[in-house]
mmCIF file of C-alpha atoms in Angstrom:
data_model
loop_
_atom_site.group_PDB
_atom_site.id
_atom_site.type_symbol
_atom_site.label_atom_id
_atom_site.label_comp_id
_atom_site.label_asym_id
_atom_site.label_seq_id
_atom_site.Cartn_x
_atom_site.Cartn_y
_atom_site.Cartn_z
ATOM 1 C CA GLU A 298 0.341 0.002 0.145
ATOM 2 C CA ALA A 299 1.228 3.531 -1.052
ATOM 3 C CA GLY A 300 2.206 5.682 1.477
ATOM 4 C CA VAL A 301 1.361 9.578 1.994
ATOM 5 C CA ALA A 302 3.189 11.543 -0.860
ATOM 6 C CA GLN A 303 4.542 14.728 -0.671
ATOM 7 C CA SER A 304 6.542 17.409 -2.502
ATOM 8 C CA PRO A 305 8.793 18.888 -2.681
ATOM 9 C CA ARG A 306 11.142 17.611 -0.251
ATOM 10 C CA TYR A 307 13.029 20.527 0.306
ATOM 11 C CA LYS A 308 12.567 24.359 -0.483
ATOM 12 C CA ILE A 309 14.553 27.354 0.047
ATOM 13 C CA ILE A 310 12.647 30.649 -0.610
ATOM 14 C CA GLU A 311 13.413 34.348 0.363
ATOM 15 C CA LYS A 312 11.242 36.363 2.988
ATOM 16 C CA ARG A 313 7.959 37.789 1.314
ATOM 17 C CA GLN A 314 8.066 34.903 -1.509
ATOM 18 C CA SER A 315 5.229 32.686 -2.111
ATOM 19 C CA VAL A 316 5.489 28.653 -1.859
ATOM 20 C CA ALA A 317 3.236 25.606 -2.189
ATOM 21 C CA PHE A 318 3.368 22.368 -0.971
ATOM 22 C CA TRP A 319 1.318 19.289 -2.292
ATOM 23 C CA CYS A 320 0.245 16.217 -0.529
ATOM 24 C CA ASN A 321 -1.390 12.754 -1.944
ATOM 25 C CA PRO A 322 -3.185 10.683 0.893
ATOM 26 C CA ILE A 323 -3.159 7.236 1.188
ATOM 27 C CA SER A 324 -5.737 5.618 -1.012
ATOM 28 C CA GLY A 325 -9.185 5.929 0.911
ATOM 29 C CA HIS A 326 -8.417 8.267 3.665
ATOM 30 C CA ALA A 327 -10.936 10.775 4.186
ATOM 31 C CA THR A 328 -9.456 12.685 6.333
ATOM 32 C CA LEU A 329 -6.245 14.837 5.907
ATOM 33 C CA TYR A 330 -4.266 17.078 7.852
ATOM 34 C CA TRP A 331 -1.112 19.699 7.629
ATOM 35 C CA TYR A 332 1.114 20.103 10.573
ATOM 36 C CA GLN A 333 3.944 22.560 10.932
ATOM 37 C CA GLN A 334 7.108 21.062 12.869
ATOM 38 C CA ILE A 335 9.374 23.500 13.955
ATOM 39 C CA LEU A 336 13.210 22.182 14.838
ATOM 40 C CA GLY A 337 12.930 20.550 18.543
ATOM 41 C CA GLN A 338 9.410 20.591 18.687
ATOM 42 C CA GLY A 339 6.451 18.539 18.125
ATOM 43 C CA PRO A 340 4.214 18.701 15.356
ATOM 44 C CA LYS A 341 1.498 20.726 15.336
ATOM 45 C CA LEU A 342 -1.791 20.922 13.507
ATOM 46 C CA LEU A 343 -2.463 23.569 11.013
ATOM 47 C CA ILE A 344 -5.598 22.128 9.483
ATOM 48 C CA GLN A 345 -7.705 19.112 9.204
ATOM 49 C CA PHE A 346 -9.761 18.218 6.197
ATOM 50 C CA GLN A 347 -12.610 15.674 5.758
ATOM 51 C CA ASN A 348 -13.427 14.701 2.364
ATOM 52 C CA ASN A 349 -12.764 18.137 0.978
ATOM 53 C CA GLY A 350 -14.422 20.309 3.587
ATOM 54 C CA VAL A 351 -12.445 21.826 6.737
ATOM 55 C CA VAL A 352 -13.062 20.509 10.077
ATOM 56 C CA ASP A 353 -10.680 22.431 11.994
ATOM 57 C CA ASP A 354 -8.130 25.304 10.748
ATOM 58 C CA SER A 355 -8.087 27.117 14.018
ATOM 59 C CA GLN A 356 -4.460 27.227 14.264
ATOM 60 C CA LEU A 357 -3.697 28.522 10.610
ATOM 61 C CA PRO A 358 -2.546 31.893 10.292
ATOM 62 C CA LYS A 359 -5.044 32.778 7.647
ATOM 63 C CA ASP A 360 -3.445 36.387 6.920
ATOM 64 C CA ARG A 361 -0.500 33.993 4.821
ATOM 65 C CA PHE A 362 -1.431 30.576 4.860
ATOM 66 C CA SER A 363 -4.196 28.924 2.836
ATOM 67 C CA ALA A 364 -4.852 25.169 2.149
ATOM 68 C CA GLU A 365 -7.417 23.427 -0.022
ATOM 69 C CA ARG A 366 -8.351 19.645 -0.760
ATOM 70 C CA LEU A 367 -10.219 19.924 -4.395
ATOM 71 C CA LYS A 368 -12.541 16.623 -4.869
ATOM 72 C CA GLY A 369 -11.518 15.674 -1.610
ATOM 73 C CA VAL A 370 -8.022 13.411 -2.834
ATOM 74 C CA ASP A 371 -4.918 15.434 -3.010
ATOM 75 C CA SER A 372 -4.450 18.776 -0.869
ATOM 76 C CA THR A 373 -1.894 21.960 -1.221
ATOM 77 C CA LEU A 374 -0.980 24.197 1.244
ATOM 78 C CA LYS A 375 0.259 27.701 0.540
ATOM 79 C CA ILE A 376 2.079 30.601 2.434
ATOM 80 C CA GLN A 377 1.972 33.908 0.756
ATOM 81 C CA PRO A 378 4.109 35.976 1.881
ATOM 82 C CA ALA A 379 6.283 33.954 3.685
ATOM 83 C CA LYS A 380 8.256 34.949 7.080
ATOM 84 C CA LEU A 381 11.192 33.900 8.458
ATOM 85 C CA GLU A 382 9.697 32.339 11.481
ATOM 86 C CA ASP A 383 7.711 29.865 8.822
ATOM 87 C CA SER A 384 10.846 27.874 8.745
ATOM 88 C CA ALA A 385 9.897 24.564 9.624
ATOM 89 C CA VAL A 386 9.140 20.920 8.441
ATOM 90 C CA TYR A 387 5.518 20.598 6.666
ATOM 91 C CA LEU A 388 4.080 17.350 7.219
ATOM 92 C CA CYS A 389 0.770 15.829 5.951
ATOM 93 C CA ALA A 390 -0.628 12.920 7.544
ATOM 94 C CA SER A 391 -3.934 11.177 6.686
ATOM 95 C CA SER A 392 -6.524 8.847 8.344
ATOM 96 C CA GLN A 393 -9.103 6.872 7.813
ATOM 97 C CA THR A 394 -12.544 8.284 9.087
ATOM 98 C CA PRO A 395 -12.071 8.053 13.323
ATOM 99 C CA VAL A 396 -14.171 5.436 14.702
ATOM 100 C CA GLY A 397 -14.714 6.280 18.162
ATOM 101 C CA ALA A 398 -11.813 7.712 20.134
ATOM 102 C CA LYS A 399 -9.269 5.562 17.825
ATOM 103 C CA ASN A 400 -7.534 7.541 15.047
ATOM 104 C CA ILE A 401 -4.315 6.877 13.855
ATOM 105 C CA GLN A 402 -2.743 9.283 11.658
ATOM 106 C CA TYR A 403 0.064 8.250 8.906
ATOM 107 C CA PHE A 404 2.301 10.825 8.070
ATOM 108 C CA GLY A 405 4.160 11.681 4.925
ATOM 109 C CA ALA A 406 7.785 12.472 4.830
ATOM 110 C CA GLY A 407 7.444 16.129 4.967
ATOM 111 C CA THR A 408 8.793 19.027 3.144
ATOM 112 C CA ARG A 409 11.525 20.970 4.502
ATOM 113 C CA LEU A 410 11.129 24.739 4.376
ATOM 114 C CA SER A 411 13.857 27.200 4.917
ATOM 115 C CA VAL A 412 13.044 31.408 4.124
ATOM 116 C CA LEU A 413 15.875 33.445 3.921
ATOM 117 C CA ASP B 26 -0.158 26.087 26.985
ATOM 118 C CA GLN B 27 1.532 22.549 26.220
ATOM 119 C CA GLN B 28 -1.341 19.985 27.103
ATOM 120 C CA VAL B 29 1.082 17.232 26.436
ATOM 121 C CA LYS B 30 4.717 17.076 27.714
ATOM 122 C CA GLN B 31 7.829 14.952 27.274
ATOM 123 C CA ASN B 32 9.948 16.237 30.085
ATOM 124 C CA SER B 33 13.060 14.236 28.904
ATOM 125 C CA PRO B 34 14.598 15.308 25.657
ATOM 126 C CA SER B 35 17.118 12.915 25.180
ATOM 127 C CA LEU B 36 17.805 9.363 26.655
ATOM 128 C CA SER B 37 20.742 6.903 26.118
ATOM 129 C CA VAL B 38 20.599 3.406 26.819
ATOM 130 C CA GLN B 39 22.741 0.086 26.123
ATOM 131 C CA GLU B 40 21.272 -2.287 23.786
ATOM 132 C CA GLY B 41 19.598 -4.988 25.058
ATOM 133 C CA ARG B 42 18.282 -2.930 27.991
ATOM 134 C CA ILE B 43 14.852 -1.408 28.776
ATOM 135 C CA SER B 44 14.096 2.203 27.235
ATOM 136 C CA ILE B 45 11.340 3.996 29.137
ATOM 137 C CA LEU B 46 9.832 6.973 27.896
ATOM 138 C CA ASN B 47 7.359 9.165 29.604
ATOM 139 C CA CYS B 48 4.617 11.421 28.855
ATOM 140 C CA ASP B 49 2.442 13.555 30.677
ATOM 141 C CA TYR B 50 -0.778 15.263 29.982
ATOM 142 C CA THR B 51 -2.953 17.931 31.439
ATOM 143 C CA ASN B 52 -6.287 17.627 29.536
ATOM 144 C CA SER B 53 -8.644 14.958 30.941
ATOM 145 C CA MET B 54 -10.743 14.868 27.696
ATOM 146 C CA PHE B 55 -8.052 12.845 26.310
ATOM 147 C CA ASP B 56 -8.837 9.255 25.378
ATOM 148 C CA TYR B 57 -6.639 8.045 22.904
ATOM 149 C CA PHE B 58 -3.090 7.859 23.190
ATOM 150 C CA LEU B 59 -0.492 7.182 20.527
ATOM 151 C CA TRP B 60 3.467 6.907 19.905
ATOM 152 C CA TYR B 61 5.482 7.885 17.163
ATOM 153 C CA LYS B 62 8.900 7.532 16.198
ATOM 154 C CA LYS B 63 11.050 9.474 13.777
ATOM 155 C CA TYR B 64 14.039 8.918 12.005
ATOM 156 C CA PRO B 65 15.672 12.218 10.627
ATOM 157 C CA ALA B 66 14.461 13.364 6.968
ATOM 158 C CA GLU B 67 11.551 10.760 7.382
ATOM 159 C CA GLY B 68 7.980 11.512 8.595
ATOM 160 C CA PRO B 69 6.535 10.110 12.255
ATOM 161 C CA THR B 70 6.047 6.871 12.135
ATOM 162 C CA PHE B 71 2.936 5.175 13.985
ATOM 163 C CA LEU B 72 4.131 2.735 16.721
ATOM 164 C CA ILE B 73 1.613 1.916 19.075
ATOM 165 C CA SER B 74 -1.607 3.251 20.718
ATOM 166 C CA ILE B 75 -3.605 2.910 23.655
ATOM 167 C CA SER B 76 -7.547 3.399 24.599
ATOM 168 C CA SER B 77 -8.460 5.545 27.802
ATOM 169 C CA ILE B 78 -10.332 2.513 28.864
ATOM 170 C CA LYS B 79 -7.384 0.502 29.138
ATOM 171 C CA ASP B 80 -3.840 0.723 31.266
ATOM 172 C CA LYS B 81 -1.703 -1.158 29.030
ATOM 173 C CA ASN B 82 -1.081 -2.265 25.479
ATOM 174 C CA GLU B 83 1.449 -4.443 23.980
ATOM 175 C CA ASP B 84 2.964 -4.930 20.640
ATOM 176 C CA GLY B 85 6.402 -7.259 20.625
ATOM 177 C CA ARG B 86 9.047 -5.518 21.996
ATOM 178 C CA PHE B 87 6.726 -2.381 22.791
ATOM 179 C CA THR B 88 4.465 -1.847 25.747
ATOM 180 C CA VAL B 89 2.565 1.271 26.371
ATOM 181 C CA PHE B 90 1.305 2.140 30.167
ATOM 182 C CA LEU B 91 -1.431 4.335 30.731
ATOM 183 C CA ASN B 92 -2.189 5.920 34.435
ATOM 184 C CA LYS B 93 -5.201 7.861 33.987
ATOM 185 C CA SER B 94 -5.395 9.218 37.638
ATOM 186 C CA ALA B 95 -1.809 10.637 37.276
ATOM 187 C CA LYS B 96 -2.432 11.766 33.625
ATOM 188 C CA HIS B 97 1.051 9.734 32.762
ATOM 189 C CA LEU B 98 2.073 7.368 30.126
ATOM 190 C CA SER B 99 5.140 5.429 29.156
ATOM 191 C CA LEU B 100 6.812 3.491 26.425
ATOM 192 C CA HIS B 101 8.821 0.885 27.080
ATOM 193 C CA ILE B 102 11.238 -0.540 24.999
ATOM 194 C CA VAL B 103 12.604 -4.062 25.607
ATOM 195 C CA PRO B 104 15.080 -5.085 24.728
ATOM 196 C CA SER B 105 16.313 -1.945 23.152
ATOM 197 C CA GLN B 106 17.928 -2.300 19.862
ATOM 198 C CA PRO B 107 20.569 0.209 17.844
ATOM 199 C CA GLY B 108 17.797 0.475 15.210
ATOM 200 C CA ASP B 109 15.795 2.118 17.865
ATOM 201 C CA SER B 110 17.703 5.248 17.986
ATOM 202 C CA ALA B 111 15.411 7.829 16.811
ATOM 203 C CA VAL B 112 12.759 10.482 18.234
ATOM 204 C CA TYR B 113 9.759 9.827 19.803
ATOM 205 C CA PHE B 114 6.938 11.635 20.242
ATOM 206 C CA CYS B 115 3.503 11.028 22.269
ATOM 207 C CA ALA B 116 0.401 12.160 21.055
ATOM 208 C CA ALA B 117 -2.994 12.438 22.576
ATOM 209 C CA SER B 118 -6.745 13.009 20.947
ATOM 210 C CA ALA B 119 -10.142 13.835 22.163
ATOM 211 C CA ARG B 120 -13.183 12.505 20.556
ATOM 212 C CA ALA B 121 -14.923 15.708 21.648
ATOM 213 C CA ALA B 122 -12.337 17.665 20.102
ATOM 214 C CA GLY B 123 -12.596 16.037 16.877
ATOM 215 C CA ASN B 124 -9.834 13.502 17.356
ATOM 216 C CA LYS B 125 -7.218 15.848 16.452
ATOM 217 C CA LEU B 126 -3.602 14.840 17.855
ATOM 218 C CA THR B 127 -1.798 17.027 19.960
ATOM 219 C CA PHE B 128 2.087 16.088 20.091
ATOM 220 C CA GLY B 129 4.668 16.216 23.070
ATOM 221 C CA GLY B 130 8.038 17.714 22.255
ATOM 222 C CA GLY B 131 9.503 14.308 21.658
ATOM 223 C CA THR B 132 12.350 12.280 23.472
ATOM 224 C CA ARG B 133 15.602 11.683 21.459
ATOM 225 C CA VAL B 134 16.640 8.025 22.273
ATOM 226 C CA LEU B 135 19.941 6.796 21.362
ATOM 227 C CA VAL B 136 20.747 3.065 21.731
ATOM 228 C CA LYS B 137 24.403 2.062 21.882
ATOM 229 C CA PRO B 138 25.780 -1.024 20.620
#
């Protein structure tokens, strides 16, 4: 079974530029998540989709970050304009629709973003 | 406000011995707990989980213990192997909050041959 695919793996940009990340979840997984992981910290949820609808975007800095999941499969996360503090690894995860409390998320390898 | 904390940033253990990783949480609504393992340049990989209705779950060399009254969980790895060297994250979720995961800061484990 193919895992969560993300691209690009690395991206270096200058501040105020824009950048986009792509994610293809595990086939059949209805729920998709974007996380930001700053060096030395655990992943922090940015946005959660259920199919193509947003479930939770309370932690997404909406003045500069946007995300979409057209057709309920692939997703893109965009930052415009980027700031120095956006340097982090951006992780995409997917899961089947949670059954009760159980919710195991499967992660992609991430995109490491450096903002100079 | 860190709802999930891993107070030990690193742990060094000899091959064949037990590794014990600890995690504390503050939110009493959490009802599902997971451990993830992360190698450099890779995404976190699911390791083992436990529901709040249990106090122990075992899978091969890995056992997770949950103490709800203390709001504490631990991961035991026995015996530890060099390939276990990685960063381990504990995570927790609450059904009432849409099952979203809240992660701890991670513990780096080094298993010495």
